[in-house]
Coordinates of C-alpha atoms in Angstrom, one line a residue:
M1 CA 56.8 176.6 -128.0
S2 CA 53.5 178.5 -128.6
I3 CA 50.5 177.0 -130.2
T4 CA 48.6 179.2 -132.6
P5 CA 44.8 179.2 -132.8
E6 CA 45.1 177.9 -136.4
S7 CA 47.2 174.8 -135.3
S8 CA 44.8 174.1 -132.4
L9 CA 41.8 174.3 -134.7
S10 CA 43.6 172.0 -137.1
T11 CA 44.3 169.4 -134.4
S12 CA 40.7 169.4 -133.2
S13 CA 39.4 169.0 -136.7
S14 CA 41.8 166.1 -137.3
S15 CA 40.6 164.4 -134.1
I16 CA 37.0 164.8 -135.1
S17 CA 37.6 163.6 -138.6
L18 CA 39.5 160.5 -137.3
S19 CA 36.8 159.6 -134.8
N20 CA 34.2 159.7 -137.6
Q21 CA 36.1 157.4 -139.8
I22 CA 35.4 154.3 -137.7
Y23 CA 33.2 152.2 -139.9
D24 CA 32.6 148.6 -140.8
S25 CA 33.4 146.8 -144.1
D26 CA 30.9 144.1 -144.8
S27 CA 31.7 140.6 -146.0
D28 CA 31.2 141.8 -149.5
G29 CA 33.8 144.6 -149.2
T30 CA 31.5 147.6 -149.3
P31 CA 31.3 150.1 -146.4
S32 CA 28.5 149.5 -144.0
T33 CA 27.3 150.6 -140.6
S34 CA 25.7 148.6 -137.8
A35 CA 22.2 149.2 -136.6
S36 CA 21.3 149.5 -133.0
S37 CA 18.3 147.3 -133.5
S38 CA 20.4 144.4 -134.8
P39 CA 20.0 141.1 -133.0
R40 CA 23.8 140.8 -133.0
A41 CA 24.4 144.0 -131.0
R42 CA 22.3 143.8 -127.8
S43 CA 24.7 144.7 -125.1
P44 CA 26.4 148.0 -124.5
V45 CA 30.2 148.2 -125.0
P46 CA 32.2 149.3 -121.9
R47 CA 33.9 152.6 -122.9
D48 CA 36.8 152.0 -120.5
Q49 CA 37.6 148.7 -122.1
Y50 CA 37.0 149.7 -125.7
P51 CA 37.6 153.5 -125.8
H52 CA 37.5 153.7 -129.7
V53 CA 34.0 152.3 -129.9
Q54 CA 31.4 155.0 -130.3
N55 CA 27.8 155.2 -129.1
D56 CA 28.0 151.8 -127.3
F57 CA 28.3 150.0 -130.7
L58 CA 31.0 148.9 -133.0
A59 CA 30.0 151.6 -135.5
P60 CA 27.8 154.7 -135.5
P61 CA 24.2 153.4 -135.3
K62 CA 21.6 154.4 -137.9
S63 CA 17.9 154.6 -137.4
S64 CA 17.2 151.8 -139.9
W65 CA 17.7 148.1 -139.2
R66 CA 18.6 147.7 -142.9
T67 CA 22.1 149.0 -142.2
L68 CA 23.0 145.8 -140.4
S69 CA 26.6 144.9 -140.7
R70 CA 28.5 141.6 -140.7
S71 CA 31.9 143.1 -140.9
P72 CA 34.9 142.2 -138.8
S73 CA 34.9 145.9 -137.5
P74 CA 37.8 148.1 -136.6
L75 CA 40.9 146.3 -135.5
G76 CA 41.6 146.1 -131.8
L77 CA 38.9 144.3 -129.9
I78 CA 40.4 140.8 -130.2
P79 CA 44.1 140.5 -129.4
I80 CA 44.9 137.7 -131.9
H81 CA 43.5 139.8 -134.7
R82 CA 46.2 142.4 -134.0
T83 CA 48.8 139.6 -134.2
F84 CA 47.6 138.0 -137.4
T85 CA 46.1 141.0 -139.1
K86 CA 45.7 139.6 -142.6
F87 CA 45.4 135.9 -141.9
I88 CA 42.7 136.2 -139.2
H89 CA 41.3 139.8 -139.2
K90 CA 41.2 140.6 -142.9
H91 CA 40.8 137.2 -144.7
E92 CA 39.3 135.2 -141.8
V93 CA 41.0 132.1 -142.9
P94 CA 40.3 129.9 -139.7
R95 CA 36.7 131.0 -139.7
K96 CA 36.2 130.2 -143.4
L97 CA 37.9 126.9 -143.1
L98 CA 35.5 125.9 -140.4
H99 CA 32.6 127.2 -142.4
V100 CA 33.6 125.2 -145.5
S101 CA 34.4 122.0 -143.6
I102 CA 30.8 121.7 -142.4
G103 CA 29.6 121.2 -145.9
F104 CA 31.9 118.2 -146.4
L105 CA 30.8 116.8 -143.0
T106 CA 27.2 117.2 -144.1
I107 CA 27.8 115.2 -147.3
H108 CA 29.5 112.5 -145.3
L109 CA 26.6 112.2 -142.9
Y110 CA 24.1 112.0 -145.8
R111 CA 26.0 109.3 -147.6
T112 CA 26.4 107.2 -144.5
G113 CA 22.7 107.1 -144.0
H114 CA 22.2 109.5 -141.1
H115 CA 18.6 110.7 -141.1
P116 CA 18.0 114.4 -140.3
S117 CA 15.7 113.5 -137.4
H118 CA 18.7 111.8 -135.7
L119 CA 20.8 115.0 -136.0
I120 CA 18.4 117.5 -134.5
A121 CA 18.8 116.3 -130.9
P122 CA 22.6 116.5 -130.8
L123 CA 22.6 119.8 -132.6
T124 CA 20.1 121.2 -130.2
S125 CA 22.2 119.8 -127.3
A126 CA 25.2 121.7 -128.7
L127 CA 23.2 124.9 -129.3
I128 CA 22.0 125.2 -125.6
P129 CA 25.5 125.5 -124.0
I130 CA 26.9 127.6 -126.9
A131 CA 24.0 130.1 -126.6
S132 CA 24.3 130.0 -122.8
A133 CA 28.0 130.8 -123.0
D134 CA 27.3 133.7 -125.3
L135 CA 24.6 135.0 -122.9
L136 CA 27.0 134.7 -119.9
R137 CA 29.8 136.6 -121.6
F138 CA 27.4 139.6 -122.2
Y139 CA 27.2 140.1 -118.4
N140 CA 30.6 138.9 -117.3
K141 CA 33.7 140.8 -118.6
S142 CA 36.2 138.2 -117.2
F143 CA 34.4 135.3 -118.9
N144 CA 34.1 137.3 -122.1
A145 CA 37.8 138.0 -122.1
L146 CA 38.6 134.3 -121.6
Y147 CA 36.1 133.4 -124.4
I148 CA 37.8 135.8 -126.8
R149 CA 41.2 134.6 -125.9
V150 CA 40.3 131.0 -126.6
L151 CA 38.0 131.4 -129.6
G152 CA 39.1 134.8 -131.0
A153 CA 40.6 133.3 -134.2
L154 CA 37.1 132.1 -135.2
M155 CA 35.3 135.3 -134.3
R156 CA 34.6 138.6 -135.9
E157 CA 35.1 141.7 -133.8
S158 CA 31.4 142.6 -134.3
E159 CA 30.7 139.4 -132.2
V160 CA 32.7 140.6 -129.2
R161 CA 29.6 142.2 -127.7
G162 CA 27.1 140.4 -129.9
W163 CA 25.9 136.9 -130.6
N164 CA 28.4 134.5 -132.0
G165 CA 27.7 133.4 -135.6
V166 CA 27.8 129.7 -134.5
V167 CA 24.6 130.3 -132.6
W168 CA 22.8 131.4 -135.8
Y169 CA 24.5 128.7 -137.8
L170 CA 23.0 126.0 -135.5
V171 CA 19.6 127.7 -135.6
G172 CA 19.5 127.7 -139.4
T173 CA 20.7 124.2 -139.7
I174 CA 18.3 122.8 -137.1
A175 CA 15.4 124.7 -138.8
V176 CA 15.9 123.2 -142.3
L177 CA 16.6 119.7 -140.9
A178 CA 13.4 119.8 -138.9
I179 CA 11.1 121.2 -141.6
F180 CA 12.3 120.1 -145.1
P181 CA 13.0 116.7 -146.8
K182 CA 16.5 115.5 -146.2
D183 CA 17.8 116.1 -149.8
V184 CA 16.5 119.7 -149.7
A185 CA 17.7 120.3 -146.2
T186 CA 21.2 119.0 -147.0
I187 CA 21.7 121.1 -150.2
S188 CA 20.6 124.2 -148.2
I189 CA 23.3 123.5 -145.6
L190 CA 25.8 123.1 -148.4
L191 CA 24.8 126.5 -149.8
L192 CA 25.2 128.0 -146.4
S193 CA 28.6 126.4 -146.0
W194 CA 30.1 127.2 -149.4
C195 CA 28.1 130.1 -151.0
D196 CA 28.3 132.4 -148.0
T197 CA 32.1 131.8 -147.8
A198 CA 32.4 132.5 -151.5
A199 CA 30.4 135.7 -151.3
S200 CA 32.5 136.9 -148.4
T201 CA 35.8 136.1 -150.0
F202 CA 35.2 137.5 -153.5
G203 CA 33.2 140.4 -152.2
R204 CA 36.1 141.5 -150.1
L205 CA 38.6 141.0 -152.9
W206 CA 36.6 142.7 -155.8
G207 CA 33.5 144.1 -154.3
R208 CA 34.9 147.7 -154.4
Y209 CA 35.1 147.4 -158.2
T210 CA 31.5 146.3 -158.8
P211 CA 28.2 148.0 -158.1
A212 CA 26.6 147.6 -154.7
I213 CA 23.4 145.7 -154.7
R214 CA 22.4 147.0 -151.3
R215 CA 24.3 148.2 -148.3
G216 CA 27.2 145.8 -147.6
K217 CA 26.4 143.5 -150.6
S218 CA 28.3 143.8 -153.9
L219 CA 27.7 142.3 -157.3
A220 CA 31.0 140.5 -157.1
G221 CA 30.0 138.6 -153.9
S222 CA 26.6 137.8 -155.3
L223 CA 28.0 136.4 -158.6
A224 CA 30.4 134.3 -156.6
A225 CA 27.6 132.9 -154.5
A226 CA 25.6 132.1 -157.7
V227 CA 28.5 130.3 -159.4
V228 CA 29.5 128.3 -156.3
G229 CA 25.9 127.5 -155.7
A230 CA 25.3 126.2 -159.2
L231 CA 28.5 124.0 -159.0
A232 CA 27.6 122.7 -155.6
A233 CA 24.1 121.9 -156.9
G234 CA 25.5 120.1 -159.9
L235 CA 27.6 117.9 -157.7
W236 CA 24.7 117.3 -155.3
W237 CA 21.8 116.6 -157.8
G238 CA 24.0 114.9 -160.3
C239 CA 26.3 112.7 -158.2
I240 CA 25.4 112.5 -154.6
A241 CA 21.6 112.8 -154.2
S242 CA 20.9 109.9 -156.5
A243 CA 17.4 110.0 -158.0
G244 CA 14.8 108.5 -155.7
A245 CA 17.3 107.2 -153.2
G246 CA 15.5 106.1 -150.1
T247 CA 12.5 107.8 -148.5
G248 CA 12.0 111.4 -147.5
V249 CA 13.5 112.9 -150.6
M250 CA 11.9 115.1 -153.3
W251 CA 14.4 114.9 -156.2
R252 CA 13.5 112.1 -158.6
G253 CA 15.8 113.0 -161.5
R254 CA 13.2 114.7 -163.6
L255 CA 11.3 118.0 -164.0
G256 CA 7.9 118.6 -165.7
I257 CA 8.1 122.1 -167.4
A258 CA 5.4 123.5 -169.7
G259 CA 3.8 120.1 -170.2
A260 CA 7.1 118.4 -171.1
E261 CA 9.2 116.3 -168.9
I262 CA 13.0 116.6 -168.9
N263 CA 15.3 114.2 -167.1
G264 CA 19.0 113.2 -166.9
G265 CA 21.6 115.9 -167.5
W266 CA 19.1 118.5 -168.6
A267 CA 17.1 118.2 -165.4
V268 CA 20.3 118.4 -163.4
A269 CA 21.4 121.5 -165.3
V270 CA 18.1 123.3 -164.7
M271 CA 18.2 122.4 -161.0
S272 CA 21.8 123.6 -160.7
L273 CA 21.1 126.9 -162.4
F274 CA 18.0 127.5 -160.3
T275 CA 19.8 126.5 -157.1
G276 CA 22.6 129.0 -157.9
V277 CA 20.2 131.8 -158.4
V278 CA 18.3 130.9 -155.1
A279 CA 21.6 130.8 -153.2
S280 CA 22.7 134.2 -154.5
A281 CA 19.3 135.8 -153.8
S282 CA 19.3 134.4 -150.2
E283 CA 22.7 135.8 -149.6
V284 CA 21.6 139.2 -150.7
L285 CA 18.2 139.2 -149.0
D286 CA 17.6 141.1 -145.9
C287 CA 15.0 139.4 -143.7
W288 CA 14.2 141.7 -140.8
G289 CA 17.9 141.9 -139.8
L290 CA 18.2 138.2 -139.3
D291 CA 21.7 136.7 -139.6
D292 CA 22.8 135.2 -142.9
N293 CA 23.4 131.9 -141.2
V294 CA 19.6 131.6 -140.7
V295 CA 18.4 133.4 -143.9
I296 CA 20.5 131.5 -146.4
P297 CA 19.6 127.9 -145.5
V298 CA 15.9 128.6 -144.9
V299 CA 15.3 130.8 -148.0
S300 CA 17.3 128.4 -150.2
A301 CA 15.3 125.4 -148.8
V302 CA 12.0 127.2 -149.4
G303 CA 12.9 128.0 -153.0
I304 CA 14.2 124.5 -153.9
W305 CA 11.2 122.9 -152.1
G306 CA 8.8 125.1 -154.1
L307 CA 10.4 124.2 -157.4
L308 CA 10.3 120.5 -156.8
K309 CA 6.8 120.7 -155.4
V310 CA 5.5 122.4 -158.6
F311 CA 7.7 120.9 -161.3
G312 CA 9.2 117.8 -159.7

């Protein structure tokens, strides 16, 4: 059978077109590409092990760090993702369940009287071996393969050759617990646990139908983060963080605005709305390419601390 020049040219064009279609889809459901300067993608990808990866990264790199992607990336790097394509790869159910459960654990620790200073040491002790394991797998293919086989259900494929999100989660949590009052630190961890998950879930479901706020961030995801943040804050400020409970807290159940003092339900409503806005803004904000697991709790804590400092 002979091959005409036209069919050969068509085959080549199709191959080029297919190779250029490898892209990331961010947590908010909008297409995105990964930047080579990202702190999540430091190590080169072995071409013999991952032949479909281009330019040593999980997506074609751009010159700007603002194109940072949090996407699960093209299917194929983690075996269990191929087996459970929708449950693990597309919807990230195990990862999101872990993410959300940390919020409930945080509430439990707060209500049982655990002071933040008592949690910093064990969290740091956990961070050291986790970060060390991540560093080791960058240089040891066999260990990386074992790591992926054991923990692949909780990973994004963009983390195969980049830092695991758990590292950044611990960094963000330790930072707010060390710096801010315990009620502010706790609500910021709740926002990380629940708002980030909401933005990811609703962004992937409906992000394509709403305008993009910036690359990889949709209006649907941001609105979800705001709503969940406001609801979480209402639960927190209204029910759990009782006014003036103990020492080391900022919330006293009242706010002084324009020379007038509001308290009770109105104060909780204002705090809840403000917290929702701060949570949404922190989820969208791009701070020098830092991971959302660091940006969301720190920026949220700064915003809430500032409001209570001025009006509390």
